XYZ file of C-alpha atoms in Angstrom:
404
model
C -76.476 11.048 -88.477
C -79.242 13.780 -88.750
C -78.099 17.169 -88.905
C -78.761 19.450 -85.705
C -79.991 16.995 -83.304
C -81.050 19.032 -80.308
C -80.110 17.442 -76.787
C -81.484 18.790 -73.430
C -79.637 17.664 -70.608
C -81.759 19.187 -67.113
C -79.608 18.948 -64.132
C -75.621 20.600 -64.444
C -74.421 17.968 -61.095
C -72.130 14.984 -61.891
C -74.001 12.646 -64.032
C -75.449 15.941 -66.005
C -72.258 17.552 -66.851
C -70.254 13.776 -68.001
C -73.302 13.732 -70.236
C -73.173 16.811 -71.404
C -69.567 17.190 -72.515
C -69.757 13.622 -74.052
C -72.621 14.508 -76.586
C -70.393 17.161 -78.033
C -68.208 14.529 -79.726
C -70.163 14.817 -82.362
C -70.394 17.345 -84.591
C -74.226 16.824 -85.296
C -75.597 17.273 -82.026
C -76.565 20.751 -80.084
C -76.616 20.469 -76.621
C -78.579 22.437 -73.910
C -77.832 21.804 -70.661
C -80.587 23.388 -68.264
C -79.194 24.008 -64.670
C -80.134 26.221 -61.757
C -77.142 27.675 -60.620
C -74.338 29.257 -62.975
C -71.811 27.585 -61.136
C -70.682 23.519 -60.638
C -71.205 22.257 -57.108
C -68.956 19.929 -55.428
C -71.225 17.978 -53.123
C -69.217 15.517 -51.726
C -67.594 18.845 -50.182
C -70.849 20.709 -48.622
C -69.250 19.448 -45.075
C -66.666 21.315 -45.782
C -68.043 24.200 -47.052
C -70.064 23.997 -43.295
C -66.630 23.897 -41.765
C -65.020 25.946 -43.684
C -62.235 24.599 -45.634
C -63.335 25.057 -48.832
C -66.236 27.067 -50.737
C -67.467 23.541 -52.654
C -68.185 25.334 -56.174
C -66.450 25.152 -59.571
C -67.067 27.230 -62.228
C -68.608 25.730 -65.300
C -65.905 26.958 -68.098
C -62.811 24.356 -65.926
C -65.612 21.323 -66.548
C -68.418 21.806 -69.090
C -67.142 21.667 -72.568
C -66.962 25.035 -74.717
C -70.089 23.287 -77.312
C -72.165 22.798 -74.281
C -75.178 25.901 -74.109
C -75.537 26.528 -70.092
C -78.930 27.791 -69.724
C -79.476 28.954 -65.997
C -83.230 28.144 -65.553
C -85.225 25.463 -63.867
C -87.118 22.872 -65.878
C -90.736 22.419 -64.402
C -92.202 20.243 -66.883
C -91.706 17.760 -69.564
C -94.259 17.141 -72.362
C -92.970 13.933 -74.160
C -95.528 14.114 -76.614
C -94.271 17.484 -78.071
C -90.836 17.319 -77.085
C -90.174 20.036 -75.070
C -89.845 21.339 -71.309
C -91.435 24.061 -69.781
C -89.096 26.214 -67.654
C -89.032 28.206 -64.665
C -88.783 31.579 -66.028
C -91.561 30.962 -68.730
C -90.087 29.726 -71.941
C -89.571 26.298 -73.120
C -86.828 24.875 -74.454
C -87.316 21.442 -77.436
C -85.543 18.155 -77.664
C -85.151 15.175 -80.215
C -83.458 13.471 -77.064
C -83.979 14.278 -73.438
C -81.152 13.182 -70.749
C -82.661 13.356 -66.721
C -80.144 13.991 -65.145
C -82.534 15.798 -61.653
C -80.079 14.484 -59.373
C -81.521 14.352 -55.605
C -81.972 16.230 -52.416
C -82.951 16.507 -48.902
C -85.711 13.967 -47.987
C -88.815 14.925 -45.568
C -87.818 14.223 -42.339
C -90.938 12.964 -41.142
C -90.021 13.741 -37.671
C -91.861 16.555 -35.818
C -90.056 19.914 -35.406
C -87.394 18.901 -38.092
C -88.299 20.704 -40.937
C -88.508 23.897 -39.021
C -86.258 23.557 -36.252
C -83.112 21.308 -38.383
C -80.584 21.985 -41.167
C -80.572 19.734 -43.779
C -77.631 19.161 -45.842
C -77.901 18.166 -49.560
C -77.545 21.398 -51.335
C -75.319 24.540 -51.913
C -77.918 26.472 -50.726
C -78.398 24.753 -47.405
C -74.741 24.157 -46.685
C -74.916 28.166 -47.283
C -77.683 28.386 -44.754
C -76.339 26.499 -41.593
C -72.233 28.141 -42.046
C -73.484 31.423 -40.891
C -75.527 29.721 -38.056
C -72.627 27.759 -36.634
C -70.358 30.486 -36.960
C -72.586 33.101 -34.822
C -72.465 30.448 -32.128
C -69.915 29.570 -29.643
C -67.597 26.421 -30.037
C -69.211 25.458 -26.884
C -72.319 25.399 -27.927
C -73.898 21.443 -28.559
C -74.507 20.282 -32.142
C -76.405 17.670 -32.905
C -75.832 15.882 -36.408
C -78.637 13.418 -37.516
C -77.606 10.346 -40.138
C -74.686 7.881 -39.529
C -73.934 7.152 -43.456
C -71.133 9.391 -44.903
C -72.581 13.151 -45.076
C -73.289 12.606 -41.481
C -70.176 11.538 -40.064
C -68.204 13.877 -42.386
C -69.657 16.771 -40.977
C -69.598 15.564 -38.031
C -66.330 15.216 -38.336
C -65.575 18.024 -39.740
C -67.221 20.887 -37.026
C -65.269 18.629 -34.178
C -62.200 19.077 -35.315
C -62.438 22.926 -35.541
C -63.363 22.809 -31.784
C -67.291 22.165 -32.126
C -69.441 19.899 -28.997
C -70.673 17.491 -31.638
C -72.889 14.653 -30.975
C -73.693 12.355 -34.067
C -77.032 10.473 -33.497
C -77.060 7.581 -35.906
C -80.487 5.928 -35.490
C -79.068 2.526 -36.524
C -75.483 1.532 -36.775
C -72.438 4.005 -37.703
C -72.203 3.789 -41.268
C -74.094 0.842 -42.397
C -72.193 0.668 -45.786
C -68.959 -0.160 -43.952
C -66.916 -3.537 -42.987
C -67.443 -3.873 -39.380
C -62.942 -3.796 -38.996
C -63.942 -0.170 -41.127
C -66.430 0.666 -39.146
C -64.171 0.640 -35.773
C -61.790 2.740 -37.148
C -64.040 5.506 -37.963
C -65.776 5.086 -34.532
C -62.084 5.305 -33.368
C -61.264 8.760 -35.142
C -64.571 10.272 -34.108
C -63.762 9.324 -30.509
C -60.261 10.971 -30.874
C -62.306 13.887 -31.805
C -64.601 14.448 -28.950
C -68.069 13.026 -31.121
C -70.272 11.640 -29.366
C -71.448 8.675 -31.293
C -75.561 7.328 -30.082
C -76.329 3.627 -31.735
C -79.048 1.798 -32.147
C -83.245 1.677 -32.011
C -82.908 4.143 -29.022
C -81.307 6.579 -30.818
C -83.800 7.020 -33.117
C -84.733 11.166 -33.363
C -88.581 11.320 -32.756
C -88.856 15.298 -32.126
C -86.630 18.739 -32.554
C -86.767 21.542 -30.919
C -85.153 24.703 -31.268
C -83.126 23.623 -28.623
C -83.110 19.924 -27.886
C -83.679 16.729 -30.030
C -85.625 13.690 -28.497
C -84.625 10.344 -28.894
C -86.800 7.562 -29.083
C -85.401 5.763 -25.925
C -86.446 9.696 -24.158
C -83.205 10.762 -23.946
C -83.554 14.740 -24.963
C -80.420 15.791 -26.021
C -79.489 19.579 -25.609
C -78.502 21.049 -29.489
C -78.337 24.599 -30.302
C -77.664 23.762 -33.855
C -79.167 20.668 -35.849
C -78.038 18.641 -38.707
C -80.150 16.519 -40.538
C -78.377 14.094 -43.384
C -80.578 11.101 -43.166
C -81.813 10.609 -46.254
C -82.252 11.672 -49.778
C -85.061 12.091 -52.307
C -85.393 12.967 -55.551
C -87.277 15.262 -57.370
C -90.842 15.051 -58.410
C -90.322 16.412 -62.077
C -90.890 13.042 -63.814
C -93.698 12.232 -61.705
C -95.220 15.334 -62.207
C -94.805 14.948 -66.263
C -96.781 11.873 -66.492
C -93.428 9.409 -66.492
C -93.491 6.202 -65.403
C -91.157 6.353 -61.983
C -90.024 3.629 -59.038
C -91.887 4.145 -55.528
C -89.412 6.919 -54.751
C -89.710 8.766 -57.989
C -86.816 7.951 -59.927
C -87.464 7.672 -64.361
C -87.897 4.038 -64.631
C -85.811 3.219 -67.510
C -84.238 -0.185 -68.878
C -80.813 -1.223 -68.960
C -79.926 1.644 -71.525
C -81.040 3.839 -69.518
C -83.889 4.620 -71.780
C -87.287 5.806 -70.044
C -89.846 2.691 -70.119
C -92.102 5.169 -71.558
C -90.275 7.190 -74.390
C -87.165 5.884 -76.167
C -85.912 9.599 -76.711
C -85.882 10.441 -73.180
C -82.472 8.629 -70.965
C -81.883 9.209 -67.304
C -78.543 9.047 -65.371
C -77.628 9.764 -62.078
C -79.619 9.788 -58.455
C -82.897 9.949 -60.541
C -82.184 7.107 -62.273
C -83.926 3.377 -61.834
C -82.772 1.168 -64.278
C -85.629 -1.954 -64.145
C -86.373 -0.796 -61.191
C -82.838 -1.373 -59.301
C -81.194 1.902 -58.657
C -77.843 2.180 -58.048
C -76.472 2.956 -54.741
C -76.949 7.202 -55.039
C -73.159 8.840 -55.362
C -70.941 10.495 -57.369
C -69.336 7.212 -58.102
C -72.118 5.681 -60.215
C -73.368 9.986 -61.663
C -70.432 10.464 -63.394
C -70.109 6.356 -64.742
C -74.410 6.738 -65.989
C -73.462 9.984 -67.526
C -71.550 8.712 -69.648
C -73.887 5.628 -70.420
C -76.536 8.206 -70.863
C -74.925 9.907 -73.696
C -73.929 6.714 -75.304
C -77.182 5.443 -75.260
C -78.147 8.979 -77.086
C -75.490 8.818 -79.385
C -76.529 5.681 -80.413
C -79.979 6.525 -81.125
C -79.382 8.785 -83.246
C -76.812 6.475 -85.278
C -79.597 4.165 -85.674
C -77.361 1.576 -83.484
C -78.680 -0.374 -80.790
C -77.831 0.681 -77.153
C -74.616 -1.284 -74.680
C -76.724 -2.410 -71.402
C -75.552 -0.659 -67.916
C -72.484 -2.017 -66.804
C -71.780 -0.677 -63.096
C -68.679 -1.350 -61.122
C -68.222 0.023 -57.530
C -64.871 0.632 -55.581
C -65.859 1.147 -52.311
C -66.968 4.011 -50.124
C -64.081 7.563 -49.230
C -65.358 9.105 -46.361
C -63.490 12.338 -45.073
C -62.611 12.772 -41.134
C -61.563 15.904 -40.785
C -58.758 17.556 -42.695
C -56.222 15.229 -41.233
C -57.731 11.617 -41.697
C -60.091 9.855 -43.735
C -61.278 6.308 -44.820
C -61.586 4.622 -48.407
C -63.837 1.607 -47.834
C -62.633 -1.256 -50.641
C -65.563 -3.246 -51.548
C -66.743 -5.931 -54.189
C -67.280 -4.648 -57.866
C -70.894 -4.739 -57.053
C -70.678 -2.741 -53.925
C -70.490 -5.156 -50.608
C -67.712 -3.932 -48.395
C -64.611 -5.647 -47.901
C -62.377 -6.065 -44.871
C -59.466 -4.251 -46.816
C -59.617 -0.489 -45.749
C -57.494 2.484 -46.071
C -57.544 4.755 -42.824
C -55.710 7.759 -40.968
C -53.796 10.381 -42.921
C -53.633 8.210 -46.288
C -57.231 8.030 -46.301
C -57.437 11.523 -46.272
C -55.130 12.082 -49.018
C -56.477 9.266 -51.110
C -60.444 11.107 -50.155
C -58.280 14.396 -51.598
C -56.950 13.061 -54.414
C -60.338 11.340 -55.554
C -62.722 14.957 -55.412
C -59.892 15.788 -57.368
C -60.017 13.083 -59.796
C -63.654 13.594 -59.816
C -63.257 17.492 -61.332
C -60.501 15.983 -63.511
C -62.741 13.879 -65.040
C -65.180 16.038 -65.936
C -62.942 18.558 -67.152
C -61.130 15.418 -69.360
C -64.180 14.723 -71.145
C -64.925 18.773 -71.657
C -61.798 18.917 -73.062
C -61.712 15.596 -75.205
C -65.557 14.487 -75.658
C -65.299 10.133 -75.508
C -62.287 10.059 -73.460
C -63.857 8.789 -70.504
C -64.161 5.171 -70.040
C -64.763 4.140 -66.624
C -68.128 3.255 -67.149
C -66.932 0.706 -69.594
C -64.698 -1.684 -66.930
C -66.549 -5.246 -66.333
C -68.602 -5.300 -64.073
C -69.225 -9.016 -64.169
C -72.127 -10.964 -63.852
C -73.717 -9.720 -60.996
C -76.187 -7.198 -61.774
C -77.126 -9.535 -64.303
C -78.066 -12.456 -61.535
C -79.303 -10.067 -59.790
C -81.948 -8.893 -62.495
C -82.967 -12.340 -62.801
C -84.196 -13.015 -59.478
C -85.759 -9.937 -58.998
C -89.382 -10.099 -59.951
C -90.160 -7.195 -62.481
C -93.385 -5.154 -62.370
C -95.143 -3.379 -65.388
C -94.264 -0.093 -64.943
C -97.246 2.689 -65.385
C -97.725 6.544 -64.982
C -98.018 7.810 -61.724
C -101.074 8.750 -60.182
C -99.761 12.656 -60.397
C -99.481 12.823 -63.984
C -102.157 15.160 -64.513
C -101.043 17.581 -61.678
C -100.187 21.052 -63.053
C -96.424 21.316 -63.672
């Protein structure tokens, strides 16, 4: 193995960090990881940051290992050709092997009055935003939460059972993911609540206002403070850098993980599309690719040829409240299954996996290969699946030429 191997990691979430700390168990490699924020955030708990139960934010010395460099700085540019990326505060930083790790965030709501008049809900930052909004009004006043998949009805959730008028609009069905027996027992705890629960076509949002959002069958609901978690999107950095990317701008890589384009640059996480079939976007597959990732890197640079993806699902844990919760069971690749756990043990089995989750991470900081999740059989599914999916050639995007 070459001596000093440089490895940039960009993006400190879950799939960033299980990278990270697993290219330290070597003693060869150098690794830069390149995040915003000097802290981890927990972002399957920004509800409750909103509601108040817990601050969602770890600091980086309980889960990035001690040979990891934290560089607080935002990468605006890769150029593959020369190996480095250009950053925020106007220095670069150089690579022999890139990991994207870019994670996602709040999509454009495409609905008129949202962007200035909503709260979205993806980020540290905008969890930060809307707590001291819903705590200068009163309990009476209406809340409106947009999205039916988990953030939405964990925050909804979440406000009703500290006293908050919640309404969650779904647009569609209450959480699409889940078994329809699943399905009525969240509906069931969100009653028991006091959420208001609007299904279907009609409830689709079409306009918000500073004080009312306007559903598609003209119902105008009164809402003093809006929500908005339906949907995610990822950034634009790869597009931007002249990679080749899927229609919603995740690295197109192959089975690896490795970018179609350059075989020293590997993507894991949300801004991930291995030939062009993402994984479902969680913490469950971050952590799981992160680990692939760094594999894949490691060997590279033993001149041995890259394992394929292997992904294996468990399910869906959604959080009600403090006091209840739900852990979905589903097929190894990801279809729900009758089997549920609800009530108070689904809330302590939700608890005990964010826990697991930091665990993990702070496992592999502390013992670099340990983890090996990502290494359970999958089976043949994904492989089936790749097979009667018609493949595209993948090519830059139109906005590789746009400034960085």
């Amino acid at each position: 193995m070459a001596e000093n191997t440089e490895v940039v990691v960009i993006g400190g979430g879950y799939a960033g960090v299980m990278a990270a700390n697993r290219l330290t168990r070597h003693g060869g490699v150098t690794v830069t990881l390149v995040n915003p924020r000097p802290d981890f955030v927990e972002r399957i708990r920004l509800h409750q940051l909103v509601g108040g139960s817990h601050d969602a934010v770890v600091e980086y010395a309980r889960v990035l290992g001690a040979g990891v460099r934290l560089l607080v700085d935002s990468v605006t540019g890769i150029d593959a050709a020369a190996r480095r990326v250009a950053l925020a505060s106007g220095g670069t930083a150089a690579y022999d092997y890139l990991v994207y790790a870019v994670g996602s965030g709040s999509a454009d709501p495409g609905v008129p009055g949202a962007a200035e008049f909503a709260y979205p809900l993806n980020s540290l930052e905008e969890a930060r935003r809307l707590r001291p909004v819903l705590d200068a009004r009163p309990a009476t006043a209406p809340v409106t939460v947009v999205g039916g998949g988990p953030t939405g009805i964990e925050t909804a959730a979440e406000l009703a059972e500290r006293g908050r008028a919640v309404t969650l609009v779904c647009g569609g069905v209450l959480g699409p993911y889940l078994h329809a027996r699943g399905r009525r027992s969240v509906a069931g705890r969100l009653a028991r609540l006091g959420v208001t629960v609007l299904e279907g076509p009609g409830a689709k949002v079409t306009a918000v206002t500073g004080a009312a959002v306007r559903l598609a069958d003209g119902r105008e609901l009164p809402s003093e403070v809006t929500v908005w978690t339906a949907g995610f999107a990822v950034p634009d950095l790869a597009a931007r850098s002249g990679l080749s990317t899927d229609a919603e701008g995740r690295l197109l890589t192959d089975e690896t993980l490795t970018s179609v384009d350059d075989d020293r640059i590997v993507a894991a996480g949300d801004s991930a599309a291995p030939s062009d079939l993402p994984l479902r976007m969680s913490c469950q597959a971050a952590i799981p690719l992160g680990a692939r990732a760094a594999d894949t890197v490691l060997s590279r640079i033993a001149g041995e040829r890259p394992e394929p993806l292997n992904a294996v699902f468990a399910g869906q844990c959604i959080s009600l409240g403090r006091r209840a919760g739900i852990f979905q069971v589903a097929r190894r690749h990801d279809v729900a299954l009758w089997f549920h756990v609800a009530g108070r043990p689904g809330a302590k089995l939700k608890e005990f996996i964010c826990q697991g989750i930091v665990k993990h991470l702070a496992g592999e900081a502390r013992e670099p290969g340990s983890y090996g999740l990502h290494r359970v059989s999958g089976g043949p599914h994904r492989q089936r699946l790749l097979a009667a999916t018609p493949r595209r050639t993948p090519a830059p995007t139109a906005a590789a030429d746009q400034p960085a």
